[in-house]
Amino acid sequence: MKKILFTTICILFWSSILYADDRYKPWVYNDTKISEKCLKHLYPLASGDWYEEYYNEYFGKDLSFGDIEFEYFTIVIGEHLNKEISIGHKFKSSWDEEMTLTRYLDECNKGDEFQYKVMTELPKVYCNDFAPNLERDCLSAVLIKHYSETRVRVYGMTVYGLYDLEGRLAILPLRNLK
């Protein structure tokens, strides 16, 4: 009986350690872990709220999922950067929250919250492919899967690029995948 109890405890202990290590894997650039706060509102929720606000701000249309034009915008967000979407532009959402698709690490990289997993680091050439209007050197590109500890469902995975924008490191969403 003691062996069974000990074996069960060991299995539960090791599986919890393995699960914890596998669930979250932060994006690391030059020994700096990138906080969840830097990615907030850059990836779409299943409800589409954040991206509906971006679309309305930059295209003046109130569209949502189910509309092919909006869904295409959501997927290829990087193609609009430095074209319809100015780098560093900020605005207030309809619920009075400041929104921007540009995240400067010196402003957002606070805390050790990581509700995401880097699925893979990508060749930097993807930055140019996914954001052709950004004429900056890409320092890092990653594919990230986001997790939600609430009932709010996330959209899928996002490709992010890290850029040096006039001496400041900035994260930009390049592509959203279902």
mmCIF file with all atom_site columns, C-alpha atoms in Angstrom:
data_model
loop_
_atom_site.group_PDB
_atom_site.id
_atom_site.type_symbol
_atom_site.label_atom_id
_atom_site.label_alt_id
_atom_site.label_comp_id
_atom_site.label_asym_id
_atom_site.label_entity_id
_atom_site.label_seq_id
_atom_site.pdbx_PDB_ins_code
_atom_site.Cartn_x
_atom_site.Cartn_y
_atom_site.Cartn_z
_atom_site.occupancy
_atom_site.B_iso_or_equiv
_atom_site.pdbx_formal_charge
_atom_site.auth_seq_id
_atom_site.auth_comp_id
_atom_site.auth_asym_id
_atom_site.auth_atom_id
_atom_site.pdbx_PDB_model_num
ATOM 1   C CA . MET A 1 1   ? 0.000   0.000  0.000   1.00 0.00 ? 1   MET A CA 1
ATOM 2   C CA . LYS A 1 2   ? 2.845   2.373  0.859   1.00 0.00 ? 2   LYS A CA 1
ATOM 3   C CA . LYS A 1 3   ? 4.500   1.642  -2.495  1.00 0.00 ? 3   LYS A CA 1
ATOM 4   C CA . ILE A 1 4   ? 1.294   2.449  -4.371  1.00 0.00 ? 4   ILE A CA 1
ATOM 5   C CA . LEU A 1 5   ? 0.820   5.689  -2.429  1.00 0.00 ? 5   LEU A CA 1
ATOM 6   C CA . PHE A 1 6   ? 4.468   6.680  -2.923  1.00 0.00 ? 6   PHE A CA 1
ATOM 7   C CA . THR A 1 7   ? 4.311   5.854  -6.654  1.00 0.00 ? 7   THR A CA 1
ATOM 8   C CA . THR A 1 8   ? 1.118   7.884  -7.073  1.00 0.00 ? 8   THR A CA 1
ATOM 9   C CA . ILE A 1 9   ? 2.612   10.890 -5.281  1.00 0.00 ? 9   ILE A CA 1
ATOM 10  C CA . CYS A 1 10  ? 5.779   10.673 -7.382  1.00 0.00 ? 10  CYS A CA 1
ATOM 11  C CA . ILE A 1 11  ? 3.777   10.472 -10.609 1.00 0.00 ? 11  ILE A CA 1
ATOM 12  C CA . LEU A 1 12  ? 1.640   13.473 -9.617  1.00 0.00 ? 12  LEU A CA 1
ATOM 13  C CA . PHE A 1 13  ? 4.706   15.454 -8.549  1.00 0.00 ? 13  PHE A CA 1
ATOM 14  C CA . TRP A 1 14  ? 6.691   14.777 -11.723 1.00 0.00 ? 14  TRP A CA 1
ATOM 15  C CA . SER A 1 15  ? 3.738   15.286 -14.033 1.00 0.00 ? 15  SER A CA 1
ATOM 16  C CA . SER A 1 16  ? 3.001   18.661 -12.416 1.00 0.00 ? 16  SER A CA 1
ATOM 17  C CA . ILE A 1 17  ? 6.629   19.713 -12.891 1.00 0.00 ? 17  ILE A CA 1
ATOM 18  C CA . LEU A 1 18  ? 6.645   18.556 -16.496 1.00 0.00 ? 18  LEU A CA 1
ATOM 19  C CA . TYR A 1 19  ? 3.307   20.257 -17.168 1.00 0.00 ? 19  TYR A CA 1
ATOM 20  C CA . ALA A 1 20  ? 4.443   23.531 -15.608 1.00 0.00 ? 20  ALA A CA 1
ATOM 21  C CA . ASP A 1 21  ? 7.680   23.554 -17.588 1.00 0.00 ? 21  ASP A CA 1
ATOM 22  C CA . ASP A 1 22  ? 5.880   22.758 -20.829 1.00 0.00 ? 22  ASP A CA 1
ATOM 23  C CA . ARG A 1 23  ? 2.941   25.148 -20.464 1.00 0.00 ? 23  ARG A CA 1
ATOM 24  C CA . TYR A 1 24  ? 4.738   28.496 -20.387 1.00 0.00 ? 24  TYR A CA 1
ATOM 25  C CA . LYS A 1 25  ? 7.953   29.294 -22.178 1.00 0.00 ? 25  LYS A CA 1
ATOM 26  C CA . PRO A 1 26  ? 8.806   33.015 -22.315 1.00 0.00 ? 26  PRO A CA 1
ATOM 27  C CA . TRP A 1 27  ? 10.357  34.838 -25.227 1.00 0.00 ? 27  TRP A CA 1
ATOM 28  C CA . VAL A 1 28  ? 13.971  35.635 -24.354 1.00 0.00 ? 28  VAL A CA 1
ATOM 29  C CA . TYR A 1 29  ? 16.049  38.205 -26.187 1.00 0.00 ? 29  TYR A CA 1
ATOM 30  C CA . ASN A 1 30  ? 19.604  38.976 -25.010 1.00 0.00 ? 30  ASN A CA 1
ATOM 31  C CA . ASP A 1 31  ? 18.924  37.287 -21.657 1.00 0.00 ? 31  ASP A CA 1
ATOM 32  C CA . THR A 1 32  ? 15.750  39.374 -21.114 1.00 0.00 ? 32  THR A CA 1
ATOM 33  C CA . LYS A 1 33  ? 12.453  37.534 -20.664 1.00 0.00 ? 33  LYS A CA 1
ATOM 34  C CA . ILE A 1 34  ? 9.597   39.379 -22.342 1.00 0.00 ? 34  ILE A CA 1
ATOM 35  C CA . SER A 1 35  ? 6.618   39.855 -20.041 1.00 0.00 ? 35  SER A CA 1
ATOM 36  C CA . GLU A 1 36  ? 3.004   39.079 -20.909 1.00 0.00 ? 36  GLU A CA 1
ATOM 37  C CA . LYS A 1 37  ? 2.316   42.808 -20.438 1.00 0.00 ? 37  LYS A CA 1
ATOM 38  C CA . CYS A 1 38  ? 4.248   43.534 -23.631 1.00 0.00 ? 38  CYS A CA 1
ATOM 39  C CA . LEU A 1 39  ? 1.901   41.308 -25.627 1.00 0.00 ? 39  LEU A CA 1
ATOM 40  C CA . LYS A 1 40  ? -1.400  42.511 -24.132 1.00 0.00 ? 40  LYS A CA 1
ATOM 41  C CA . HIS A 1 41  ? -3.944  43.428 -26.835 1.00 0.00 ? 41  HIS A CA 1
ATOM 42  C CA . LEU A 1 42  ? -1.549  42.451 -29.614 1.00 0.00 ? 42  LEU A CA 1
ATOM 43  C CA . TYR A 1 43  ? -3.187  39.066 -30.168 1.00 0.00 ? 43  TYR A CA 1
ATOM 44  C CA . PRO A 1 44  ? -6.869  38.635 -30.969 1.00 0.00 ? 44  PRO A CA 1
ATOM 45  C CA . LEU A 1 45  ? -9.413  37.154 -28.607 1.00 0.00 ? 45  LEU A CA 1
ATOM 46  C CA . ALA A 1 46  ? -12.091 34.840 -29.947 1.00 0.00 ? 46  ALA A CA 1
ATOM 47  C CA . SER A 1 47  ? -14.566 37.678 -29.409 1.00 0.00 ? 47  SER A CA 1
ATOM 48  C CA . GLY A 1 48  ? -12.492 39.972 -31.625 1.00 0.00 ? 48  GLY A CA 1
ATOM 49  C CA . ASP A 1 49  ? -12.868 43.016 -29.332 1.00 0.00 ? 49  ASP A CA 1
ATOM 50  C CA . TRP A 1 50  ? -9.320  44.360 -29.533 1.00 0.00 ? 50  TRP A CA 1
ATOM 51  C CA . TYR A 1 51  ? -8.961  43.856 -33.263 1.00 0.00 ? 51  TYR A CA 1
ATOM 52  C CA . GLU A 1 52  ? -12.423 45.319 -33.888 1.00 0.00 ? 52  GLU A CA 1
ATOM 53  C CA . GLU A 1 53  ? -11.150 48.483 -32.185 1.00 0.00 ? 53  GLU A CA 1
ATOM 54  C CA . TYR A 1 54  ? -7.971  48.502 -34.293 1.00 0.00 ? 54  TYR A CA 1
ATOM 55  C CA . TYR A 1 55  ? -9.949  47.980 -37.484 1.00 0.00 ? 55  TYR A CA 1
ATOM 56  C CA . ASN A 1 56  ? -12.425 50.724 -36.654 1.00 0.00 ? 56  ASN A CA 1
ATOM 57  C CA . GLU A 1 57  ? -9.600  53.140 -35.776 1.00 0.00 ? 57  GLU A CA 1
ATOM 58  C CA . TYR A 1 58  ? -7.530  52.538 -38.896 1.00 0.00 ? 58  TYR A CA 1
ATOM 59  C CA . PHE A 1 59  ? -10.194 51.808 -41.511 1.00 0.00 ? 59  PHE A CA 1
ATOM 60  C CA . GLY A 1 60  ? -13.267 53.546 -40.066 1.00 0.00 ? 60  GLY A CA 1
ATOM 61  C CA . LYS A 1 61  ? -15.443 50.463 -40.355 1.00 0.00 ? 61  LYS A CA 1
ATOM 62  C CA . ASP A 1 62  ? -17.242 48.622 -37.574 1.00 0.00 ? 62  ASP A CA 1
ATOM 63  C CA . LEU A 1 63  ? -16.660 45.024 -38.660 1.00 0.00 ? 63  LEU A CA 1
ATOM 64  C CA . SER A 1 64  ? -16.094 41.781 -36.765 1.00 0.00 ? 64  SER A CA 1
ATOM 65  C CA . PHE A 1 65  ? -15.535 38.056 -37.259 1.00 0.00 ? 65  PHE A CA 1
ATOM 66  C CA . GLY A 1 66  ? -17.735 36.711 -40.002 1.00 0.00 ? 66  GLY A CA 1
ATOM 67  C CA . ASP A 1 67  ? -16.744 39.582 -42.293 1.00 0.00 ? 67  ASP A CA 1
ATOM 68  C CA . ILE A 1 68  ? -13.998 38.426 -44.656 1.00 0.00 ? 68  ILE A CA 1
ATOM 69  C CA . GLU A 1 69  ? -12.370 41.876 -44.845 1.00 0.00 ? 69  GLU A CA 1
ATOM 70  C CA . PHE A 1 70  ? -12.014 42.020 -41.051 1.00 0.00 ? 70  PHE A CA 1
ATOM 71  C CA . GLU A 1 71  ? -10.773 38.439 -40.789 1.00 0.00 ? 71  GLU A CA 1
ATOM 72  C CA . TYR A 1 72  ? -8.148  39.089 -43.459 1.00 0.00 ? 72  TYR A CA 1
ATOM 73  C CA . PHE A 1 73  ? -6.998  42.214 -41.575 1.00 0.00 ? 73  PHE A CA 1
ATOM 74  C CA . THR A 1 74  ? -6.715  40.159 -38.378 1.00 0.00 ? 74  THR A CA 1
ATOM 75  C CA . ILE A 1 75  ? -4.581  37.497 -40.042 1.00 0.00 ? 75  ILE A CA 1
ATOM 76  C CA . VAL A 1 76  ? -2.212  39.786 -41.982 1.00 0.00 ? 76  VAL A CA 1
ATOM 77  C CA . ILE A 1 77  ? -1.902  42.601 -39.431 1.00 0.00 ? 77  ILE A CA 1
ATOM 78  C CA . GLY A 1 78  ? 1.799   43.082 -40.241 1.00 0.00 ? 78  GLY A CA 1
ATOM 79  C CA . GLU A 1 79  ? 1.032   44.106 -43.826 1.00 0.00 ? 79  GLU A CA 1
ATOM 80  C CA . HIS A 1 80  ? -0.712  47.223 -42.484 1.00 0.00 ? 80  HIS A CA 1
ATOM 81  C CA . LEU A 1 81  ? 2.130   48.308 -40.179 1.00 0.00 ? 81  LEU A CA 1
ATOM 82  C CA . ASN A 1 82  ? 3.804   51.536 -41.329 1.00 0.00 ? 82  ASN A CA 1
ATOM 83  C CA . LYS A 1 83  ? 1.128   51.838 -44.016 1.00 0.00 ? 83  LYS A CA 1
ATOM 84  C CA . GLU A 1 84  ? -2.397  52.338 -42.630 1.00 0.00 ? 84  GLU A CA 1
ATOM 85  C CA . ILE A 1 85  ? -1.130  51.781 -39.079 1.00 0.00 ? 85  ILE A CA 1
ATOM 86  C CA . SER A 1 86  ? 1.546   54.270 -38.011 1.00 0.00 ? 86  SER A CA 1
ATOM 87  C CA . ILE A 1 87  ? 4.284   52.891 -35.785 1.00 0.00 ? 87  ILE A CA 1
ATOM 88  C CA . GLY A 1 88  ? 3.814   54.133 -32.227 1.00 0.00 ? 88  GLY A CA 1
ATOM 89  C CA . HIS A 1 89  ? 0.266   55.445 -32.804 1.00 0.00 ? 89  HIS A CA 1
ATOM 90  C CA . LYS A 1 90  ? -1.954  55.346 -29.696 1.00 0.00 ? 90  LYS A CA 1
ATOM 91  C CA . PHE A 1 91  ? -5.700  55.860 -29.315 1.00 0.00 ? 91  PHE A CA 1
ATOM 92  C CA . LYS A 1 92  ? -8.503  55.343 -26.770 1.00 0.00 ? 92  LYS A CA 1
ATOM 93  C CA . SER A 1 93  ? -10.786 52.344 -27.245 1.00 0.00 ? 93  SER A CA 1
ATOM 94  C CA . SER A 1 94  ? -14.573 52.572 -26.977 1.00 0.00 ? 94  SER A CA 1
ATOM 95  C CA . TRP A 1 95  ? -14.156 51.359 -23.378 1.00 0.00 ? 95  TRP A CA 1
ATOM 96  C CA . ASP A 1 96  ? -11.611 54.169 -22.729 1.00 0.00 ? 96  ASP A CA 1
ATOM 97  C CA . GLU A 1 97  ? -8.448  52.064 -22.644 1.00 0.00 ? 97  GLU A CA 1
ATOM 98  C CA . GLU A 1 98  ? -5.267  53.184 -24.396 1.00 0.00 ? 98  GLU A CA 1
ATOM 99  C CA . MET A 1 99  ? -4.527  50.953 -27.382 1.00 0.00 ? 99  MET A CA 1
ATOM 100 C CA . THR A 1 100 ? -1.458  50.617 -29.594 1.00 0.00 ? 100 THR A CA 1
ATOM 101 C CA . LEU A 1 101 ? 0.053   47.927 -31.775 1.00 0.00 ? 101 LEU A CA 1
ATOM 102 C CA . THR A 1 102 ? 3.584   49.092 -30.884 1.00 0.00 ? 102 THR A CA 1
ATOM 103 C CA . ARG A 1 103 ? 4.995   47.881 -27.555 1.00 0.00 ? 103 ARG A CA 1
ATOM 104 C CA . TYR A 1 104 ? 8.224   49.404 -26.358 1.00 0.00 ? 104 TYR A CA 1
ATOM 105 C CA . LEU A 1 105 ? 10.048  47.061 -23.983 1.00 0.00 ? 105 LEU A CA 1
ATOM 106 C CA . ASP A 1 106 ? 11.207  49.900 -21.746 1.00 0.00 ? 106 ASP A CA 1
ATOM 107 C CA . GLU A 1 107 ? 7.534   50.727 -21.034 1.00 0.00 ? 107 GLU A CA 1
ATOM 108 C CA . CYS A 1 108 ? 5.937   47.299 -20.798 1.00 0.00 ? 108 CYS A CA 1
ATOM 109 C CA . ASN A 1 109 ? 8.501   44.729 -19.709 1.00 0.00 ? 109 ASN A CA 1
ATOM 110 C CA . LYS A 1 110 ? 7.598   44.722 -16.029 1.00 0.00 ? 110 LYS A CA 1
ATOM 111 C CA . GLY A 1 111 ? 6.858   41.625 -13.966 1.00 0.00 ? 111 GLY A CA 1
ATOM 112 C CA . ASP A 1 112 ? 7.251   37.915 -14.391 1.00 0.00 ? 112 ASP A CA 1
ATOM 113 C CA . GLU A 1 113 ? 3.875   37.013 -15.857 1.00 0.00 ? 113 GLU A CA 1
ATOM 114 C CA . PHE A 1 114 ? 4.093   34.616 -18.794 1.00 0.00 ? 114 PHE A CA 1
ATOM 115 C CA . GLN A 1 115 ? 0.786   33.211 -20.018 1.00 0.00 ? 115 GLN A CA 1
ATOM 116 C CA . TYR A 1 116 ? 2.240   32.174 -23.322 1.00 0.00 ? 116 TYR A CA 1
ATOM 117 C CA . LYS A 1 117 ? 4.624   29.700 -24.869 1.00 0.00 ? 117 LYS A CA 1
ATOM 118 C CA . VAL A 1 118 ? 7.161   30.353 -27.590 1.00 0.00 ? 118 VAL A CA 1
ATOM 119 C CA . MET A 1 119 ? 6.419   27.553 -30.024 1.00 0.00 ? 119 MET A CA 1
ATOM 120 C CA . THR A 1 120 ? 9.464   28.310 -32.171 1.00 0.00 ? 120 THR A CA 1
ATOM 121 C CA . GLU A 1 121 ? 11.914  31.016 -33.085 1.00 0.00 ? 121 GLU A CA 1
ATOM 122 C CA . LEU A 1 122 ? 11.576  31.910 -36.739 1.00 0.00 ? 122 LEU A CA 1
ATOM 123 C CA . PRO A 1 123 ? 14.135  33.062 -39.303 1.00 0.00 ? 123 PRO A CA 1
ATOM 124 C CA . LYS A 1 124 ? 14.167  36.869 -39.366 1.00 0.00 ? 124 LYS A CA 1
ATOM 125 C CA . VAL A 1 125 ? 13.221  36.838 -43.053 1.00 0.00 ? 125 VAL A CA 1
ATOM 126 C CA . TYR A 1 126 ? 9.623   36.283 -41.897 1.00 0.00 ? 126 TYR A CA 1
ATOM 127 C CA . CYS A 1 127 ? 9.627   39.823 -40.500 1.00 0.00 ? 127 CYS A CA 1
ATOM 128 C CA . ASN A 1 128 ? 10.158  41.203 -44.010 1.00 0.00 ? 128 ASN A CA 1
ATOM 129 C CA . ASP A 1 129 ? 7.618   38.816 -45.513 1.00 0.00 ? 129 ASP A CA 1
ATOM 130 C CA . PHE A 1 130 ? 4.908   39.537 -42.950 1.00 0.00 ? 130 PHE A CA 1
ATOM 131 C CA . ALA A 1 131 ? 5.559   43.293 -42.529 1.00 0.00 ? 131 ALA A CA 1
ATOM 132 C CA . PRO A 1 132 ? 6.811   44.466 -45.937 1.00 0.00 ? 132 PRO A CA 1
ATOM 133 C CA . ASN A 1 133 ? 6.252   48.184 -45.204 1.00 0.00 ? 133 ASN A CA 1
ATOM 134 C CA . LEU A 1 134 ? 8.473   48.198 -42.122 1.00 0.00 ? 134 LEU A CA 1
ATOM 135 C CA . GLU A 1 135 ? 11.872  49.288 -43.298 1.00 0.00 ? 135 GLU A CA 1
ATOM 136 C CA . ARG A 1 136 ? 13.670  48.317 -40.106 1.00 0.00 ? 136 ARG A CA 1
ATOM 137 C CA . ASP A 1 137 ? 15.956  45.466 -39.174 1.00 0.00 ? 137 ASP A CA 1
ATOM 138 C CA . CYS A 1 138 ? 14.213  42.676 -37.329 1.00 0.00 ? 138 CYS A CA 1
ATOM 139 C CA . LEU A 1 139 ? 16.137  41.465 -34.291 1.00 0.00 ? 139 LEU A CA 1
ATOM 140 C CA . SER A 1 140 ? 13.987  38.443 -33.443 1.00 0.00 ? 140 SER A CA 1
ATOM 141 C CA . ALA A 1 141 ? 10.867  36.656 -34.726 1.00 0.00 ? 141 ALA A CA 1
ATOM 142 C CA . VAL A 1 142 ? 8.834   34.117 -32.769 1.00 0.00 ? 142 VAL A CA 1
ATOM 143 C CA . LEU A 1 143 ? 5.601   32.142 -33.002 1.00 0.00 ? 143 LEU A CA 1
ATOM 144 C CA . ILE A 1 144 ? 3.718   32.351 -29.703 1.00 0.00 ? 144 ILE A CA 1
ATOM 145 C CA . LYS A 1 145 ? 0.740   30.420 -28.397 1.00 0.00 ? 145 LYS A CA 1
ATOM 146 C CA . HIS A 1 146 ? -1.221  32.384 -25.809 1.00 0.00 ? 146 HIS A CA 1
ATOM 147 C CA . TYR A 1 147 ? -3.098  30.882 -22.885 1.00 0.00 ? 147 TYR A CA 1
ATOM 148 C CA . SER A 1 148 ? -5.973  32.346 -20.933 1.00 0.00 ? 148 SER A CA 1
ATOM 149 C CA . GLU A 1 149 ? -6.582  31.602 -17.287 1.00 0.00 ? 149 GLU A CA 1
ATOM 150 C CA . THR A 1 150 ? -10.059 33.109 -17.613 1.00 0.00 ? 150 THR A CA 1
ATOM 151 C CA . ARG A 1 151 ? -13.108 32.071 -19.602 1.00 0.00 ? 151 ARG A CA 1
ATOM 152 C CA . VAL A 1 152 ? -12.052 34.371 -22.436 1.00 0.00 ? 152 VAL A CA 1
ATOM 153 C CA . ARG A 1 153 ? -10.837 32.301 -25.348 1.00 0.00 ? 153 ARG A CA 1
ATOM 154 C CA . VAL A 1 154 ? -7.837  33.379 -27.354 1.00 0.00 ? 154 VAL A CA 1
ATOM 155 C CA . TYR A 1 155 ? -7.744  33.282 -31.140 1.00 0.00 ? 155 TYR A CA 1
ATOM 156 C CA . GLY A 1 156 ? -4.762  31.029 -31.779 1.00 0.00 ? 156 GLY A CA 1
ATOM 157 C CA . MET A 1 157 ? -1.103  31.841 -32.259 1.00 0.00 ? 157 MET A CA 1
ATOM 158 C CA . THR A 1 158 ? 0.711   35.023 -33.244 1.00 0.00 ? 158 THR A CA 1
ATOM 159 C CA . VAL A 1 159 ? 3.995   35.728 -35.010 1.00 0.00 ? 159 VAL A CA 1
ATOM 160 C CA . TYR A 1 160 ? 5.776   38.673 -33.379 1.00 0.00 ? 160 TYR A CA 1
ATOM 161 C CA . GLY A 1 161 ? 8.772   40.654 -34.484 1.00 0.00 ? 161 GLY A CA 1
ATOM 162 C CA . LEU A 1 162 ? 11.195  42.531 -32.251 1.00 0.00 ? 162 LEU A CA 1
ATOM 163 C CA . TYR A 1 163 ? 12.642  45.695 -33.782 1.00 0.00 ? 163 TYR A CA 1
ATOM 164 C CA . ASP A 1 164 ? 15.009  48.492 -32.864 1.00 0.00 ? 164 ASP A CA 1
ATOM 165 C CA . LEU A 1 165 ? 12.937  51.629 -33.456 1.00 0.00 ? 165 LEU A CA 1
ATOM 166 C CA . GLU A 1 166 ? 15.209  54.624 -33.083 1.00 0.00 ? 166 GLU A CA 1
ATOM 167 C CA . GLY A 1 167 ? 17.149  53.109 -30.212 1.00 0.00 ? 167 GLY A CA 1
ATOM 168 C CA . ARG A 1 168 ? 14.133  51.553 -28.447 1.00 0.00 ? 168 ARG A CA 1
ATOM 169 C CA . LEU A 1 169 ? 13.253  47.858 -28.621 1.00 0.00 ? 169 LEU A CA 1
ATOM 170 C CA . ALA A 1 170 ? 9.667   47.340 -29.777 1.00 0.00 ? 170 ALA A CA 1
ATOM 171 C CA . ILE A 1 171 ? 7.402   44.343 -30.332 1.00 0.00 ? 171 ILE A CA 1
ATOM 172 C CA . LEU A 1 172 ? 4.945   44.288 -33.227 1.00 0.00 ? 172 LEU A CA 1
ATOM 173 C CA . PRO A 1 173 ? 2.398   41.620 -34.180 1.00 0.00 ? 173 PRO A CA 1
ATOM 174 C CA . LEU A 1 174 ? 3.107   40.362 -37.700 1.00 0.00 ? 174 LEU A CA 1
ATOM 175 C CA . ARG A 1 175 ? 0.653   37.540 -38.352 1.00 0.00 ? 175 ARG A CA 1
ATOM 176 C CA . ASN A 1 176 ? -2.194  35.815 -36.477 1.00 0.00 ? 176 ASN A CA 1
ATOM 177 C CA . LEU A 1 177 ? -2.890  32.140 -37.066 1.00 0.00 ? 177 LEU A CA 1
ATOM 178 C CA . LYS A 1 178 ? -5.942  30.139 -36.058 1.00 0.00 ? 178 LYS A CA 1
#
